[in-house]
Coordinates of C-alpha atoms in Angstrom, one line a residue:
X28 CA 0.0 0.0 0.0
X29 CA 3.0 2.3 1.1
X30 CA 4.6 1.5 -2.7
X31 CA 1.3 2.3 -4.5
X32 CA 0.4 5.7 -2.2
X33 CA 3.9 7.1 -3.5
X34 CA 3.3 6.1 -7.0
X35 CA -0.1 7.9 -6.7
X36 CA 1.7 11.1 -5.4
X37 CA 4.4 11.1 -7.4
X38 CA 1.4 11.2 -10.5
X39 CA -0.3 13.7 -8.9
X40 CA 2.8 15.9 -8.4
X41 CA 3.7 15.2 -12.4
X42 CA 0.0 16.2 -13.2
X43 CA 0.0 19.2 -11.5
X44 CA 3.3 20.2 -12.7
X45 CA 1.8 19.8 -16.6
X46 CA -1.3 21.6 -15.7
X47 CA 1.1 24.5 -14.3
X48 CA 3.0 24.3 -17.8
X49 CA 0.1 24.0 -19.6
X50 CA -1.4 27.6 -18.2
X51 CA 2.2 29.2 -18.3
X52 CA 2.2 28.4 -22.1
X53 CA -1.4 29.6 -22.7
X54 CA -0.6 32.9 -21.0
X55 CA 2.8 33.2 -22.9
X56 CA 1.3 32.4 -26.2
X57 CA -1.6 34.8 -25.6
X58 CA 0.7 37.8 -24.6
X59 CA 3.0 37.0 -27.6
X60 CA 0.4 37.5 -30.1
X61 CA -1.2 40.4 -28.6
X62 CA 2.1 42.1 -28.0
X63 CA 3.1 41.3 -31.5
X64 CA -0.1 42.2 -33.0
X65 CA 0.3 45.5 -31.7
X66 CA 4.1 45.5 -32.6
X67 CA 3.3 44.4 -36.5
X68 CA 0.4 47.0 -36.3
X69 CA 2.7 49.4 -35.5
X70 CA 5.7 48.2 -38.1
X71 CA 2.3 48.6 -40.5
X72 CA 1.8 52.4 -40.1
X73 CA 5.5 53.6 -40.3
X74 CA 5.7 55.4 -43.1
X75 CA 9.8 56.3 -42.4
X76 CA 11.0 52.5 -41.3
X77 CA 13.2 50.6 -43.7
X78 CA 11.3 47.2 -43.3
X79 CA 8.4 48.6 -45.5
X80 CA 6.1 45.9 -43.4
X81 CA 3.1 44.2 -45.1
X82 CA 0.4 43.2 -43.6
X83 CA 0.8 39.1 -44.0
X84 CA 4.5 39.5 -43.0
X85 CA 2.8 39.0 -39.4
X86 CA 2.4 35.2 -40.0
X87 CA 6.0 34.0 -40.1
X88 CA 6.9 31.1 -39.1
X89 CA 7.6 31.8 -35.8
X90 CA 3.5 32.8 -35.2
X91 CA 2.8 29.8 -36.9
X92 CA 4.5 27.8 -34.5
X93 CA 2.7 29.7 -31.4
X94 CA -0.5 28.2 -33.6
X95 CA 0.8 24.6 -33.9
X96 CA 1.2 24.8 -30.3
X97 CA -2.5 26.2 -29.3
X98 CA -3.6 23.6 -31.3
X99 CA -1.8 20.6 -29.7
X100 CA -3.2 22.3 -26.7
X101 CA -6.9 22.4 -28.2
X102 CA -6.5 18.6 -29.3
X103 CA -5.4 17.4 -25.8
X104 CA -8.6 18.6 -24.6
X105 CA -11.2 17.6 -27.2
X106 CA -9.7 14.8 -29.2
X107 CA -9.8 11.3 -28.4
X108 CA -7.6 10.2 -30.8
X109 CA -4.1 9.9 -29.4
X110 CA -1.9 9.5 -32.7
X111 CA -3.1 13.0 -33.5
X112 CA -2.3 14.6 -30.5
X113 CA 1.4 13.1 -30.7
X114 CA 1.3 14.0 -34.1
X115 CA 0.9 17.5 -33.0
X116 CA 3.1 17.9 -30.6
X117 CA 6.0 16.2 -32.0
X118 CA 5.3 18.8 -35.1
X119 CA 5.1 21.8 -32.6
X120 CA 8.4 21.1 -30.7
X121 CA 10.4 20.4 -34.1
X122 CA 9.2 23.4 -35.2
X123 CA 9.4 25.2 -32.3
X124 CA 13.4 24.5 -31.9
X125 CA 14.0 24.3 -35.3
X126 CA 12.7 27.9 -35.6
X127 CA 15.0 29.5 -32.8
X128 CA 18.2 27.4 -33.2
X129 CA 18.0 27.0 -37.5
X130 CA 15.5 29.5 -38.9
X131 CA 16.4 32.4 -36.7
X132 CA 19.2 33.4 -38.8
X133 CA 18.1 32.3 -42.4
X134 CA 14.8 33.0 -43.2
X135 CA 13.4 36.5 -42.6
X136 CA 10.6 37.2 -39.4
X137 CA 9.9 40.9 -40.3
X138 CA 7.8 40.8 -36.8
X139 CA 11.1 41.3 -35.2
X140 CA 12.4 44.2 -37.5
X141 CA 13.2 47.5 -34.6
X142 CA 10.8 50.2 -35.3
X143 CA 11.4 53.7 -34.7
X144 CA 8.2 54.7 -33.1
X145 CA 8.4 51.9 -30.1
X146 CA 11.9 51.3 -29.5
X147 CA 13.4 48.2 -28.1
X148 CA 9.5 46.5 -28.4
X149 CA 11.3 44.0 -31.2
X150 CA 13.6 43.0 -27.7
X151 CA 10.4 42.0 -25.9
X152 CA 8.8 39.9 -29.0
X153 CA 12.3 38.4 -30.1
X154 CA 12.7 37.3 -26.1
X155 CA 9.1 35.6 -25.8
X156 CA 9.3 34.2 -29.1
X157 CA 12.7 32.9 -29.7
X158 CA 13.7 31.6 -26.3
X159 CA 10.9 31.8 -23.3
X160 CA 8.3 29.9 -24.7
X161 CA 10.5 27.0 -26.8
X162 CA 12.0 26.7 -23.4
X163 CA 9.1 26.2 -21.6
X164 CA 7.6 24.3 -24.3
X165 CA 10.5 21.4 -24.4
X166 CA 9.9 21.2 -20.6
X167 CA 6.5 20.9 -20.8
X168 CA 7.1 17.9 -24.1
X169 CA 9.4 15.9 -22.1
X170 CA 7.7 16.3 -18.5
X171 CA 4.6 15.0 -19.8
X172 CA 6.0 11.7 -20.7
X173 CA 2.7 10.8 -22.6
X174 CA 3.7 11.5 -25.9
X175 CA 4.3 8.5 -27.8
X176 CA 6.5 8.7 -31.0
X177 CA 7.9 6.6 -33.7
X178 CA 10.0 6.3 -37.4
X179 CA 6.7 6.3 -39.4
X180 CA 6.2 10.2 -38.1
X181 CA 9.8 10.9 -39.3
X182 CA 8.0 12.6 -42.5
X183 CA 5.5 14.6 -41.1
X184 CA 7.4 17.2 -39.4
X185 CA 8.3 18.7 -42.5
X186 CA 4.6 19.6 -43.4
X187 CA 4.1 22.6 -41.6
X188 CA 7.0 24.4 -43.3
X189 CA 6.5 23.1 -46.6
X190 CA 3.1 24.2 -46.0
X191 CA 4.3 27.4 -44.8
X192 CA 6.2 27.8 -47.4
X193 CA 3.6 27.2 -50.2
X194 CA 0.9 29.7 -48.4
X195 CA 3.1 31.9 -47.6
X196 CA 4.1 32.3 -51.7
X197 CA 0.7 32.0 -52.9
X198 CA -0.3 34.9 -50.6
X199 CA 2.8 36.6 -51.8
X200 CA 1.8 35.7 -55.4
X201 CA -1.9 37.1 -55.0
X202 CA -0.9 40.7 -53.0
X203 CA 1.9 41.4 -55.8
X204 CA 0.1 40.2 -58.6
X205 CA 1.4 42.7 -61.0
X206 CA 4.9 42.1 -60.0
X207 CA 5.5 38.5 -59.3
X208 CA 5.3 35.5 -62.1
X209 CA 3.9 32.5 -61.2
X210 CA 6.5 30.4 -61.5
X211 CA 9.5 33.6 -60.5
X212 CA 12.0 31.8 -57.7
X213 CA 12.3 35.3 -56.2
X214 CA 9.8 35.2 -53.7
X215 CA 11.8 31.7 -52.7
X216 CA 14.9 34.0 -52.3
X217 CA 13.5 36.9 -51.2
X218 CA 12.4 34.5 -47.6
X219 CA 16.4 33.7 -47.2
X220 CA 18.2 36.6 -45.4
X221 CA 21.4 35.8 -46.7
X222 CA 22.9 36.8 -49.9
X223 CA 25.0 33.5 -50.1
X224 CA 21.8 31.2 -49.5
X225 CA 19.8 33.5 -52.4
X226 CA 22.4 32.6 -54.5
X227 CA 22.0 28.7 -54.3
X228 CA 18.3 28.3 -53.4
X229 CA 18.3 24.2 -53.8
X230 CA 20.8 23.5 -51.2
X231 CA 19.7 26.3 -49.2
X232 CA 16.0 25.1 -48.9
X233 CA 17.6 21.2 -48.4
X234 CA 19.2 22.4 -45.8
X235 CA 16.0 23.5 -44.0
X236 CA 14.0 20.6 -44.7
X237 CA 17.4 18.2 -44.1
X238 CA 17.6 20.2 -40.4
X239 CA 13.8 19.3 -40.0
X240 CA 15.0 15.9 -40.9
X241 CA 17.6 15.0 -38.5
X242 CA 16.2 17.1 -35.7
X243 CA 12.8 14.7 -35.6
X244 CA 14.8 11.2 -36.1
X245 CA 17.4 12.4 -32.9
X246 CA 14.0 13.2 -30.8
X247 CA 12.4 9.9 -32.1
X248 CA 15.6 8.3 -30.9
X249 CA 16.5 10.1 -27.5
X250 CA 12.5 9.1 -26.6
X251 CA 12.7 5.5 -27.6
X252 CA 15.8 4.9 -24.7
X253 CA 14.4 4.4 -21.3
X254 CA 17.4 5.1 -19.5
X255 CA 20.8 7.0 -18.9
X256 CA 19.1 10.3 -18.2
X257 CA 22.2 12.1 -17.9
X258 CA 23.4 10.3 -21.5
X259 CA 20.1 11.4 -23.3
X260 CA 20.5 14.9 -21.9
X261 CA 24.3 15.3 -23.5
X262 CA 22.5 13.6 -26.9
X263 CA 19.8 16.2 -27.0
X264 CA 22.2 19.2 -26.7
X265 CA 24.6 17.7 -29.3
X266 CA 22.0 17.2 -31.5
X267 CA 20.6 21.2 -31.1
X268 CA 24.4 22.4 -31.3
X269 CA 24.9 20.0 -34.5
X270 CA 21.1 21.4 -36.3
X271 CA 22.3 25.1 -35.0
X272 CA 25.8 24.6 -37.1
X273 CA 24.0 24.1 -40.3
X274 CA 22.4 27.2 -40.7
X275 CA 26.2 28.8 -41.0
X276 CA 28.1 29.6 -43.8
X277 CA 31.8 28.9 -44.0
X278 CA 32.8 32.3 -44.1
X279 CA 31.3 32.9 -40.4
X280 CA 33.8 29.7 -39.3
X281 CA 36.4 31.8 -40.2
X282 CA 35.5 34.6 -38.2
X283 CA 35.1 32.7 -35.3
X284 CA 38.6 30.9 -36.0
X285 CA 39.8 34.6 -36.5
X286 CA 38.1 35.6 -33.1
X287 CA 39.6 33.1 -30.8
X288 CA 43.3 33.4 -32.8
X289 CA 43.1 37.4 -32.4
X290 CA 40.8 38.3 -29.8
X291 CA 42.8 41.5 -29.4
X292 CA 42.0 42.8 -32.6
X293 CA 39.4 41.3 -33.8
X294 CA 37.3 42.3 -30.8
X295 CA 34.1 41.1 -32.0
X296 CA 31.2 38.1 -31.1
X297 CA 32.5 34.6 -32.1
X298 CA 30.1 34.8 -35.0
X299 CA 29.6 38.1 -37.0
X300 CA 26.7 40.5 -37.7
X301 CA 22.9 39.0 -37.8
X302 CA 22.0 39.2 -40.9
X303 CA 18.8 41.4 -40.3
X304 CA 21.0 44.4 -38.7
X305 CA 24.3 43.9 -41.6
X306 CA 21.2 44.6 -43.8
X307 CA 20.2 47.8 -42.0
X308 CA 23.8 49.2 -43.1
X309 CA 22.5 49.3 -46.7
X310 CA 20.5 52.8 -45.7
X311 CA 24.2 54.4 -45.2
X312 CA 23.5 56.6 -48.7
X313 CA 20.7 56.6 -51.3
X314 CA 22.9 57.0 -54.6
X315 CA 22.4 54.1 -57.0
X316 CA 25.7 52.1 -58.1
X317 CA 25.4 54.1 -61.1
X318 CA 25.9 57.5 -59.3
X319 CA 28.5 56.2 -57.6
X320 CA 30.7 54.9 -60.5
X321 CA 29.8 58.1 -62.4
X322 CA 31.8 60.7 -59.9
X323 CA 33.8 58.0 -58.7
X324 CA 32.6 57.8 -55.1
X325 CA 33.0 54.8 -52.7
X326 CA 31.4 53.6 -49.9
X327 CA 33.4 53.0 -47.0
X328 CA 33.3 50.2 -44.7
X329 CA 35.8 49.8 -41.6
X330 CA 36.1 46.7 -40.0
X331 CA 34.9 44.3 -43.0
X332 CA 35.7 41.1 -41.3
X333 CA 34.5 38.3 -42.7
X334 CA 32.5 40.5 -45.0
X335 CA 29.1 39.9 -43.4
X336 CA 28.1 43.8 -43.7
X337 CA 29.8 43.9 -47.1
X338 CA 27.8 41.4 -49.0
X339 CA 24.9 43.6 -48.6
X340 CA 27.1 46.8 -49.1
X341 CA 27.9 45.1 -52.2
X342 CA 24.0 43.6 -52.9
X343 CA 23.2 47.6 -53.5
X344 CA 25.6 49.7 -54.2
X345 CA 28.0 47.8 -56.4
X346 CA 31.2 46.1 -55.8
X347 CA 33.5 48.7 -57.8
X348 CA 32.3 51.3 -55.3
X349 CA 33.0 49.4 -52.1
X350 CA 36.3 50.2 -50.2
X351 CA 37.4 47.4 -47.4
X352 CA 39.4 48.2 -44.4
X353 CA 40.3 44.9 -42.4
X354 CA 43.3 44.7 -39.9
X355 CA 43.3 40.8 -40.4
X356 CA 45.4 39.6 -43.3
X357 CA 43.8 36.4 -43.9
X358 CA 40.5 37.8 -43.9
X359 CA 41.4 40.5 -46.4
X360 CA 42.6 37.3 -48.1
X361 CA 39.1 36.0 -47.7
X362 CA 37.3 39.4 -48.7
X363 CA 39.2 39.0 -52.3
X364 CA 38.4 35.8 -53.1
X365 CA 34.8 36.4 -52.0
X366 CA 34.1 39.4 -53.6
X367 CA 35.9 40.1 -56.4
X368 CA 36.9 43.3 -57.9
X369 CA 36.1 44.4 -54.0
X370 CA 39.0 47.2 -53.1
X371 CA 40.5 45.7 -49.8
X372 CA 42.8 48.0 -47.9
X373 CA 44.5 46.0 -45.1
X374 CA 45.4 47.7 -41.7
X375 CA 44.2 49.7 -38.6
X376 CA 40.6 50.9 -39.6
X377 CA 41.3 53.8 -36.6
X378 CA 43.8 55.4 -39.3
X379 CA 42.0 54.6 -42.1
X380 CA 43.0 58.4 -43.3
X381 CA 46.7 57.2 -44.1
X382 CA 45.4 54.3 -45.3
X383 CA 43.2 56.1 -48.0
X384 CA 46.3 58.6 -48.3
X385 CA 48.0 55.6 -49.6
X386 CA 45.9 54.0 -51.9
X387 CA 45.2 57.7 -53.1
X388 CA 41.7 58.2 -52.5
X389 CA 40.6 61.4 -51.4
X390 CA 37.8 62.6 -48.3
X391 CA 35.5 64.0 -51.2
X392 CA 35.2 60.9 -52.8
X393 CA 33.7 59.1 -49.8
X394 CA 29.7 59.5 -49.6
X395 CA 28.9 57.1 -47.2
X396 CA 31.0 55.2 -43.5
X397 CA 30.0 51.8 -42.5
X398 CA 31.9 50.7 -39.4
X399 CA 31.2 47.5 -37.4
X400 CA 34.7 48.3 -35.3
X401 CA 34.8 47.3 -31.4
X402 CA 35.1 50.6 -30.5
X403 CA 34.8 50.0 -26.9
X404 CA 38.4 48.1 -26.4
X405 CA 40.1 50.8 -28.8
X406 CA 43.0 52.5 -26.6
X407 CA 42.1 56.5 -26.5
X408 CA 44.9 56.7 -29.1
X409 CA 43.3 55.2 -31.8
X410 CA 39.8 56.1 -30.9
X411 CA 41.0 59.7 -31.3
X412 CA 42.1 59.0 -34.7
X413 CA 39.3 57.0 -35.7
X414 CA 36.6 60.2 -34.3
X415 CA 38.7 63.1 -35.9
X416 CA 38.5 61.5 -39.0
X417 CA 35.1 60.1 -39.1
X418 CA 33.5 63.6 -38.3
X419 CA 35.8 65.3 -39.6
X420 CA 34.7 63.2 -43.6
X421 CA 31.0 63.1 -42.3
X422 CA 30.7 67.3 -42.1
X423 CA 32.9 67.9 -44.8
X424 CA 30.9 65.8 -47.3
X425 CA 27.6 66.0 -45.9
X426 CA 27.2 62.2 -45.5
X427 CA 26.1 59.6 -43.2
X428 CA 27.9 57.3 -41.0
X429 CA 26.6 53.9 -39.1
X430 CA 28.1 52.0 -36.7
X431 CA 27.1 49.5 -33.8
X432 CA 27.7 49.1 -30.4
X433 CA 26.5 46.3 -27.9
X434 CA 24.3 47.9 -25.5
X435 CA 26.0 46.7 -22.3
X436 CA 29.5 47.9 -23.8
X437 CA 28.4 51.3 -23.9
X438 CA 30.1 54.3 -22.8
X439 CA 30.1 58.3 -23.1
X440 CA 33.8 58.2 -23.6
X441 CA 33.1 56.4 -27.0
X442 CA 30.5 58.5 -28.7
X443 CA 31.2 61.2 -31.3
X444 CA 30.1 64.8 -30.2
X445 CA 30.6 66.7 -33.6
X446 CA 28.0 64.7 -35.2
X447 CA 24.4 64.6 -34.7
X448 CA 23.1 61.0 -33.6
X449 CA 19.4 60.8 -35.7
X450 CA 18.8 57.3 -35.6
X451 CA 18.7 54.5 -32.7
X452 CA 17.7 51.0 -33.9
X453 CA 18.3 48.4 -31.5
X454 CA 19.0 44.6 -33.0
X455 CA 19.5 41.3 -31.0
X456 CA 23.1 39.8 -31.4
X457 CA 23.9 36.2 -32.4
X458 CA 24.8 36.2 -28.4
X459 CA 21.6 37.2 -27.9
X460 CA 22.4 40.5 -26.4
X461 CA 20.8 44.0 -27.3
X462 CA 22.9 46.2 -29.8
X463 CA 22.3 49.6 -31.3
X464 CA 23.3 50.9 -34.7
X465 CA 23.6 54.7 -35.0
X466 CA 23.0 56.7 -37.6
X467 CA 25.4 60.3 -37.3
X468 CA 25.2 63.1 -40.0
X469 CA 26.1 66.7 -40.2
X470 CA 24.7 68.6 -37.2

């Protein structure tokens, strides 16, 4: 009797403990939708924001996902059939995951765009979406212990995004009408963030749908073992670190072997720029490649790295009017191959006046500064340098200049007092911490 009364409460305690997930979810979901209702509606009636939001970029995938999950939810209470409810939730957490560890950084979500009328609101939306609720969602999955799985459902996680996928073109197809052909691939590339991943759309979407893929077959597996708790713990986090690493490109290994090599100078986040703020840099000037090449102005970018920023620098102002300034030599290496034709000037971006001395290209010739430099460890020697010239380029030409900063790296000592700071646009990191990029022009 004493066996049976402590299997009783230990059931009770793991019912209770569902229910209590169960609400937490339903609250969470509910407050995500509203707040990012509000947020989208918001993104909706900016007429100066450079995400130019649409109505139906609300349902992303990541909203969809919140869906998938109030339906599991919905299911669990009015459907008798159990192979649909672990259907459901075996599609919600594979999507759910899949969507903050994979998606996050190759597919757009517009919903999480910063807007300049409610300021750090993206922060709040990113937070519940991205990382709160798939949290609290994988707990609740694995502490209910009453979903049963197996290899015939290996195929059916990948309907919701192909699904996704398909509506989302369609609608796409039906709003632009006049624009889009039916059978164009550019919506298809338009979706993928990254210029690299535009520019080979098959593997691109294989990877997606191979991520889907391995991620269900590992879950399938880690449920099927009835023991080792500690073993299928260190084989669920492999598996999320291994699914994570496919969504980069080779270029970003480099940085990070570049980063952990030269931490001195390179200064940066083991991975570079997401590719939602490098993007933003591309509203540094509003002459066409064409105006550029005519009066033989450049764009200027200081601190190119591994040259996330200067694809997009590249994507729409031309590579012939792109100037590179990278300390690193086997990254300037890497910025040639890359990009050919790019001009790439290596040394100290904080006297990037000698360097352009050198090369003989003149202040006047510069319409636009892009710098993605760690300003923050810069001795007051070379930040000094860096300042003088910046402002000094930015008032004499009339131009603008970006740069970011991590929020929590912030300081007054760092900021550039000649200049007039019009813009504040605040972007989550691939470390998941806040950063700004400032727009400065002529005061």
């Amino acid at each position: 009797m004493e066996k049976i009364s402590v299997l009783l409460n230990y059931f009770k305690k793991t019912y209770h403990r569902i229910i209590k997930f169960t609400v937490l979810l339903l609250i969470l979901i509910s407050l995500t939708l509203l707040l990012g209702g509000f947020y989208s509606f918001n993104l909706l009636l900016e007429k100066d924001n450079f995400v130019k939001f649409r109505w139906y970029y609300f349902f992303s995938f990541s909203k969809q996902c919140l869906f998938l999950i109030l339906i599991t939810f919905v299911l669990m209470i009015f459907q008798k059939n159990k192979r649909i409810i672990d259907i459901f939730a075996l599609c919600s957490l594979v999507s759910v995951i899949i969507n903050t560890i994979f998606l996050r950084s190759f597919i757009r979500d517009w919903n999480i765009y910063p807007s300049s009328g409610v300021p750090f609101f993206n922060l709040i939306i990113y937070f519940l979406e991205y990382i709160i609720i798939p949290i609290c969602f994988v707990i609740f999955y694995f502490i209910n212990g009453s979903f049963k799985v197996n290899y015939s459902m290996l195929g059916l996680t990948l309907i919701h995004p192909l699904l996704y996928f398909i509506d989302s073109y369609l609608i796409n197809l039906l709003m632009n009408w006049s624009e889009e052909k039916i059978f164009s691939t550019r919506f298809f590339a338009k979706q993928l963030i990254n210029p690299d991943n535009q520019k080979h759309l098959f593997i691109s979407y294989c990877k997606i749908f191979l991520a889907f893929f391995f991620l269900t077959a590992g879950i399938i597996f880690l449920q099927k073992k009835k023991k080792f708790l500690w073993w299928k713990s260190l084989f669920f986090f492999s598996l999320l670190l291994f699914v994570s690493c496919m969504a980069l490109q080779p270029k970003e290994w480099l940085h990070a072997k570049e980063v952990v090599l030269n931490p001195t100078t390179m200064g940066a986040g083991l991975f570079p720029e997401t590719q939602e703020m490098s993007e933003y840099f591309q509203t540094v000037s509003d002459l066409t490649p064409e105006e550029l090449k005519k009066n033989n102005n450049k764009i200027l970018e200081l601190g190119s790295g591994c040259g996330n920023v200067t694809q997009y620098l590249i994507e729409k102002f031309g590579v012939e009017n792109i100037i590179a300034v990278e300390i690193d030599g086997f990254l300037c290496q890497e910025l040639k191959t890359h990009f050919p034709g790019l001009k790439v000037i290596q040394g100290n971006a904080a006297h990037f006046e000698t360097l352009l001395q050198k090369e003989k290209i003149t202040h006047q010739q510069i319409k636009g500064i892009v710098s993605t430099l760690p300003v923050g460890i810069f001795d007051s020697q070379d930040f000094q340098s860096l300042k003088t010239g910046i402002e000094k380029i930015v008032v004499q030409n009339n131009i603008k200049y970006m740069n970011y900063r991590f929020k929590m790296f912030e300081t007054e000592t760092r900021e550039m007092p000649e200049l007039k700071k019009i813009n504040n646009f605040v972007f989550i990191s691939e470390m998941v911490i806040p950063l700004s990029v400032y727009t400065y022009v002529k005061k």
